[in-house]
Amino acid sequence: MLELLRQILSWFADPAHWTGGDGLLARLAEHLEYSALSTFAAALIALPIGLAIGHTGRGAFLAVNATGFGRALPTIGVVTLVFLVSGLSLWPVYIALVVLAVPAIVTNTYAGMAAVPPELRDAARGMGMTGWQRLWQVEVPVAAPLILTGIRLAAIQVIATATMAAYVSFGGFGRYLFDGLAQRDLPQVLAGATSVAVLAIATDLLLAALQRALTPRGLRDTRKEAHA
């Protein structure tokens, strides 16, 4: 075990593994590109759905079951299917990652909206707020922590799964996994897996800090008192 750890550290310490088209910096840029674009696209699709369902209370059963179906789809199967239709391109990767990310965002957005106390909705309605005003001035701020949790979960899932871009001959940290397995280079495989894990942890910490910053202070204080 110690010898394997030494080999992994030696792999990372080799300057040749950091530069060039196959270097860690280039692979990091590719992995971030796949992950960020997919998560952003998933949020554009999922947030309006979750907000609409939570605000109106309609379509919850259909949405929850649809997102459950999305979770059950095998990601590699989606990649292969789209690959057969579209040919060699990044579309299969992006579509599969978006399908993977949408359920977490829809579910958490709906859950956050459903958790808004009814008395808050009634008070906003009694103040003469329109439906649009109630949504953005009352419901979304209260639901924001769960909504952001859904985006965090989706982003981490996407980062962990974006390795499959190498499955259709593209880049990212998955290149080290597939190439290392093909070459029977275990240190390279473990270095690739470590890179993915570190990126996922760093992303989670960054989004957690952003979540705390965007959560209204009064809501944070209420949550702290509830946990005390």
Tab-separated table of C-alpha atoms in Angstrom:
chain	number	residue	atom	x	y	z
A	1	MET	CA	0.000	0.000	0.000
A	2	LEU	CA	2.780	2.450	0.904
A	3	GLU	CA	4.618	1.543	-2.285
A	4	LEU	CA	1.498	2.239	-4.339
A	5	LEU	CA	1.016	5.572	-2.580
A	6	ARG	CA	4.631	6.437	-3.339
A	7	GLN	CA	4.068	5.635	-7.013
A	8	ILE	CA	0.971	7.868	-7.137
A	9	LEU	CA	2.838	10.747	-5.501
A	10	SER	CA	5.717	10.220	-7.923
A	11	TRP	CA	3.255	10.347	-10.814
A	12	PHE	CA	1.922	13.712	-9.629
A	13	ALA	CA	5.445	14.982	-8.941
A	14	ASP	CA	6.553	14.353	-12.529
A	15	PRO	CA	6.474	17.743	-14.369
A	16	ALA	CA	5.774	15.918	-17.644
A	17	HIS	CA	2.339	14.960	-16.317
A	18	TRP	CA	1.309	18.603	-15.834
A	19	THR	CA	2.001	20.186	-19.209
A	20	GLY	CA	1.039	19.573	-22.811
A	21	GLY	CA	-2.209	18.383	-24.339
A	22	ASP	CA	-2.251	15.277	-22.129
A	23	GLY	CA	-1.172	17.101	-18.957
A	24	LEU	CA	-3.194	17.544	-15.797
A	25	LEU	CA	-3.897	21.227	-16.448
A	26	ALA	CA	-5.310	20.519	-19.908
A	27	ARG	CA	-7.360	17.584	-18.618
A	28	LEU	CA	-8.635	19.726	-15.739
A	29	ALA	CA	-9.808	22.407	-18.182
A	30	GLU	CA	-11.594	19.772	-20.274
A	31	HIS	CA	-13.223	18.145	-17.243
A	32	LEU	CA	-14.383	21.517	-15.929
A	33	GLU	CA	-15.791	22.422	-19.333
A	34	TYR	CA	-17.842	19.223	-19.592
A	35	SER	CA	-19.066	19.503	-15.989
A	36	ALA	CA	-19.854	23.224	-15.916
A	37	LEU	CA	-21.726	23.291	-19.235
A	38	SER	CA	-23.740	20.183	-18.357
A	39	THR	CA	-24.692	21.430	-14.884
A	40	PHE	CA	-25.624	24.855	-16.270
A	41	ALA	CA	-27.790	23.311	-18.992
A	42	ALA	CA	-29.446	21.003	-16.456
A	43	ALA	CA	-30.197	23.968	-14.189
A	44	LEU	CA	-31.793	25.877	-17.083
A	45	ILE	CA	-34.105	22.918	-17.656
A	46	ALA	CA	-34.758	21.776	-14.093
A	47	LEU	CA	-35.112	25.019	-12.125
A	48	PRO	CA	-38.165	26.340	-14.028
A	49	ILE	CA	-39.823	22.928	-13.711
A	50	GLY	CA	-39.185	22.677	-9.971
A	51	LEU	CA	-40.219	26.275	-9.329
A	52	ALA	CA	-43.415	25.951	-11.368
A	53	ILE	CA	-44.437	22.737	-9.606
A	54	GLY	CA	-43.624	24.089	-6.162
A	55	HIS	CA	-45.405	27.382	-6.768
A	56	THR	CA	-48.583	25.977	-8.294
A	57	GLY	CA	-48.647	22.599	-6.532
A	58	ARG	CA	-49.511	20.948	-9.850
A	59	GLY	CA	-47.659	18.166	-11.605
A	60	ALA	CA	-45.660	17.018	-8.577
A	61	PHE	CA	-46.473	13.329	-9.055
A	62	LEU	CA	-45.536	13.388	-12.730
A	63	ALA	CA	-42.309	15.331	-12.149
A	64	VAL	CA	-41.106	13.173	-9.265
A	65	ASN	CA	-41.742	9.991	-11.226
A	66	ALA	CA	-40.112	11.426	-14.346
A	67	THR	CA	-37.004	12.433	-12.414
A	68	GLY	CA	-36.926	8.990	-10.817
A	69	PHE	CA	-36.976	7.492	-14.295
A	70	GLY	CA	-34.109	9.803	-15.246
A	71	ARG	CA	-32.065	8.531	-12.302
A	72	ALA	CA	-32.670	4.948	-13.369
A	73	LEU	CA	-31.309	5.475	-16.889
A	74	PRO	CA	-27.817	3.998	-17.294
A	75	THR	CA	-25.507	6.874	-18.189
A	76	ILE	CA	-23.238	4.796	-20.411
A	77	GLY	CA	-26.353	3.498	-22.180
A	78	VAL	CA	-27.490	7.051	-22.918
A	79	VAL	CA	-24.020	7.931	-24.222
A	80	THR	CA	-23.973	4.882	-26.474
A	81	LEU	CA	-27.482	5.507	-27.803
A	82	VAL	CA	-26.859	9.166	-28.638
A	83	PHE	CA	-23.445	8.270	-30.035
A	84	LEU	CA	-25.073	5.850	-32.497
A	85	VAL	CA	-27.471	8.581	-33.628
A	86	SER	CA	-25.183	11.627	-33.692
A	87	GLY	CA	-21.809	10.059	-34.426
A	88	LEU	CA	-18.490	11.021	-32.878
A	89	SER	CA	-19.104	14.261	-30.992
A	90	LEU	CA	-19.469	15.594	-27.472
A	91	TRP	CA	-23.263	15.609	-27.733
A	92	PRO	CA	-23.646	12.109	-26.233
A	93	VAL	CA	-21.573	13.172	-23.226
A	94	TYR	CA	-23.448	16.416	-22.641
A	95	ILE	CA	-26.889	14.857	-23.064
A	96	ALA	CA	-26.081	12.006	-20.683
A	97	LEU	CA	-24.670	14.375	-18.045
A	98	VAL	CA	-27.682	16.695	-18.301
A	99	VAL	CA	-30.052	13.723	-17.923
A	100	LEU	CA	-28.062	12.721	-14.839
A	101	ALA	CA	-28.148	16.204	-13.274
A	102	VAL	CA	-31.780	17.203	-13.882
A	103	PRO	CA	-33.445	14.881	-11.307
A	104	ALA	CA	-31.465	16.180	-8.311
A	105	ILE	CA	-32.209	19.800	-9.183
A	106	VAL	CA	-35.915	19.250	-9.885
A	107	THR	CA	-36.440	17.199	-6.718
A	108	ASN	CA	-34.638	19.603	-4.388
A	109	THR	CA	-36.194	22.687	-5.962
A	110	TYR	CA	-39.666	21.219	-5.555
A	111	ALA	CA	-38.867	20.114	-1.981
A	112	GLY	CA	-37.608	23.579	-1.096
A	113	MET	CA	-40.712	25.237	-2.515
A	114	ALA	CA	-43.001	22.743	-0.790
A	115	ALA	CA	-41.290	23.491	2.542
A	116	VAL	CA	-42.258	27.188	2.440
A	117	PRO	CA	-44.664	27.695	5.391
A	118	PRO	CA	-48.268	28.183	4.217
A	119	GLU	CA	-48.652	31.174	6.547
A	120	LEU	CA	-45.909	32.976	4.629
A	121	ARG	CA	-47.747	32.408	1.369
A	122	ASP	CA	-51.017	33.571	2.934
A	123	ALA	CA	-49.374	36.678	4.405
A	124	ALA	CA	-47.851	37.572	1.033
A	125	ARG	CA	-51.204	37.046	-0.649
A	126	GLY	CA	-52.903	39.168	2.010
A	127	MET	CA	-50.423	41.988	1.318
A	128	GLY	CA	-51.650	42.036	-2.271
A	129	MET	CA	-48.560	40.481	-3.843
A	130	THR	CA	-49.008	39.006	-7.289
A	131	GLY	CA	-48.108	35.375	-7.944
A	132	TRP	CA	-44.842	36.458	-9.569
A	133	GLN	CA	-43.952	38.638	-6.558
A	134	ARG	CA	-44.758	35.849	-4.097
A	135	LEU	CA	-42.552	33.477	-6.067
A	136	TRP	CA	-39.424	35.653	-6.222
A	137	GLN	CA	-39.751	37.734	-3.038
A	138	VAL	CA	-41.045	35.102	-0.612
A	139	GLU	CA	-40.869	31.524	-1.851
A	140	VAL	CA	-37.526	31.417	-3.668
A	141	PRO	CA	-35.531	33.123	-0.855
A	142	VAL	CA	-36.922	30.640	1.682
A	143	ALA	CA	-36.408	27.661	-0.621
A	144	ALA	CA	-32.911	28.805	-1.703
A	145	PRO	CA	-30.917	26.499	0.635
A	146	LEU	CA	-32.565	23.341	-0.726
A	147	ILE	CA	-32.427	24.611	-4.294
A	148	LEU	CA	-28.687	25.216	-3.965
A	149	THR	CA	-28.274	21.813	-2.335
A	150	GLY	CA	-29.791	20.259	-5.442
A	151	ILE	CA	-27.350	22.134	-7.660
A	152	ARG	CA	-24.451	21.007	-5.431
A	153	LEU	CA	-25.522	17.380	-5.646
A	154	ALA	CA	-25.964	17.615	-9.405
A	155	ALA	CA	-22.551	19.242	-9.888
A	156	ILE	CA	-20.766	16.562	-7.853
A	157	GLN	CA	-22.574	13.765	-9.710
A	158	VAL	CA	-21.643	15.336	-13.037
A	159	ILE	CA	-17.980	15.762	-12.084
A	160	ALA	CA	-17.774	12.138	-10.980
A	161	THR	CA	-19.442	10.903	-14.169
A	162	ALA	CA	-17.755	13.222	-16.702
A	163	THR	CA	-14.939	10.675	-16.854
A	164	MET	CA	-17.064	8.855	-19.431
A	165	ALA	CA	-16.099	11.501	-22.019
A	166	ALA	CA	-12.996	9.371	-22.498
A	167	TYR	CA	-15.302	6.458	-23.362
A	168	VAL	CA	-16.055	8.189	-26.682
A	169	SER	CA	-12.461	9.305	-27.240
A	170	PHE	CA	-12.581	12.762	-25.658
A	171	GLY	CA	-10.624	14.237	-22.741
A	172	GLY	CA	-11.000	15.075	-19.080
A	173	PHE	CA	-9.625	13.101	-16.164
A	174	GLY	CA	-11.304	9.997	-17.553
A	175	ARG	CA	-8.452	9.795	-20.075
A	176	TYR	CA	-6.131	8.679	-17.270
A	177	LEU	CA	-8.585	5.983	-16.209
A	178	PHE	CA	-9.187	4.518	-19.657
A	179	ASP	CA	-5.611	4.898	-20.878
A	180	GLY	CA	-4.200	3.601	-17.616
A	181	LEU	CA	-6.404	0.516	-17.729
A	182	ALA	CA	-5.462	-0.109	-21.357
A	183	GLN	CA	-1.768	0.218	-20.523
A	184	ARG	CA	-2.079	-1.609	-17.190
A	185	ASP	CA	-0.620	1.472	-15.549
A	186	LEU	CA	-2.194	1.372	-12.077
A	187	PRO	CA	-0.560	4.578	-10.765
A	188	GLN	CA	-2.020	6.492	-13.735
A	189	VAL	CA	-5.473	5.026	-13.062
A	190	LEU	CA	-5.335	5.940	-9.376
A	191	ALA	CA	-3.961	9.388	-10.179
A	192	GLY	CA	-6.938	9.976	-12.461
A	193	ALA	CA	-9.377	8.784	-9.804
A	194	THR	CA	-7.677	10.984	-7.207
A	195	SER	CA	-7.909	13.994	-9.517
A	196	VAL	CA	-11.651	13.456	-9.947
A	197	ALA	CA	-12.155	13.068	-6.187
A	198	VAL	CA	-10.168	16.221	-5.375
A	199	LEU	CA	-12.089	18.229	-7.983
A	200	ALA	CA	-15.434	16.979	-6.627
A	201	ILE	CA	-14.473	17.852	-3.028
A	202	ALA	CA	-13.191	21.299	-4.021
A	203	THR	CA	-16.392	21.977	-5.974
A	204	ASP	CA	-18.542	20.870	-3.041
A	205	LEU	CA	-16.672	23.152	-0.631
A	206	LEU	CA	-16.920	26.092	-3.030
A	207	LEU	CA	-20.643	25.617	-3.635
A	208	ALA	CA	-21.256	25.093	0.097
A	209	ALA	CA	-19.595	28.458	0.796
A	210	LEU	CA	-21.702	30.048	-1.953
A	211	GLN	CA	-24.818	28.449	-0.483
A	212	ARG	CA	-24.084	29.926	2.953
A	213	ALA	CA	-23.442	33.335	1.418
A	214	LEU	CA	-26.725	33.312	-0.532
A	215	THR	CA	-28.878	31.993	2.308
A	216	PRO	CA	-30.718	34.875	4.027
A	217	ARG	CA	-29.181	35.568	7.438
A	218	GLY	CA	-32.484	35.291	9.269
A	219	LEU	CA	-33.036	31.851	7.748
A	220	ARG	CA	-29.507	30.758	8.755
A	221	ASP	CA	-30.151	31.901	12.340
A	222	THR	CA	-33.446	30.029	12.409
A	223	ARG	CA	-31.765	26.837	11.213
A	224	LYS	CA	-29.014	27.170	13.823
A	225	GLU	CA	-31.604	27.556	16.583
A	226	ALA	CA	-33.451	24.503	15.264
A	227	HIS	CA	-30.269	22.417	15.461
A	228	ALA	CA	-29.239	23.772	18.873
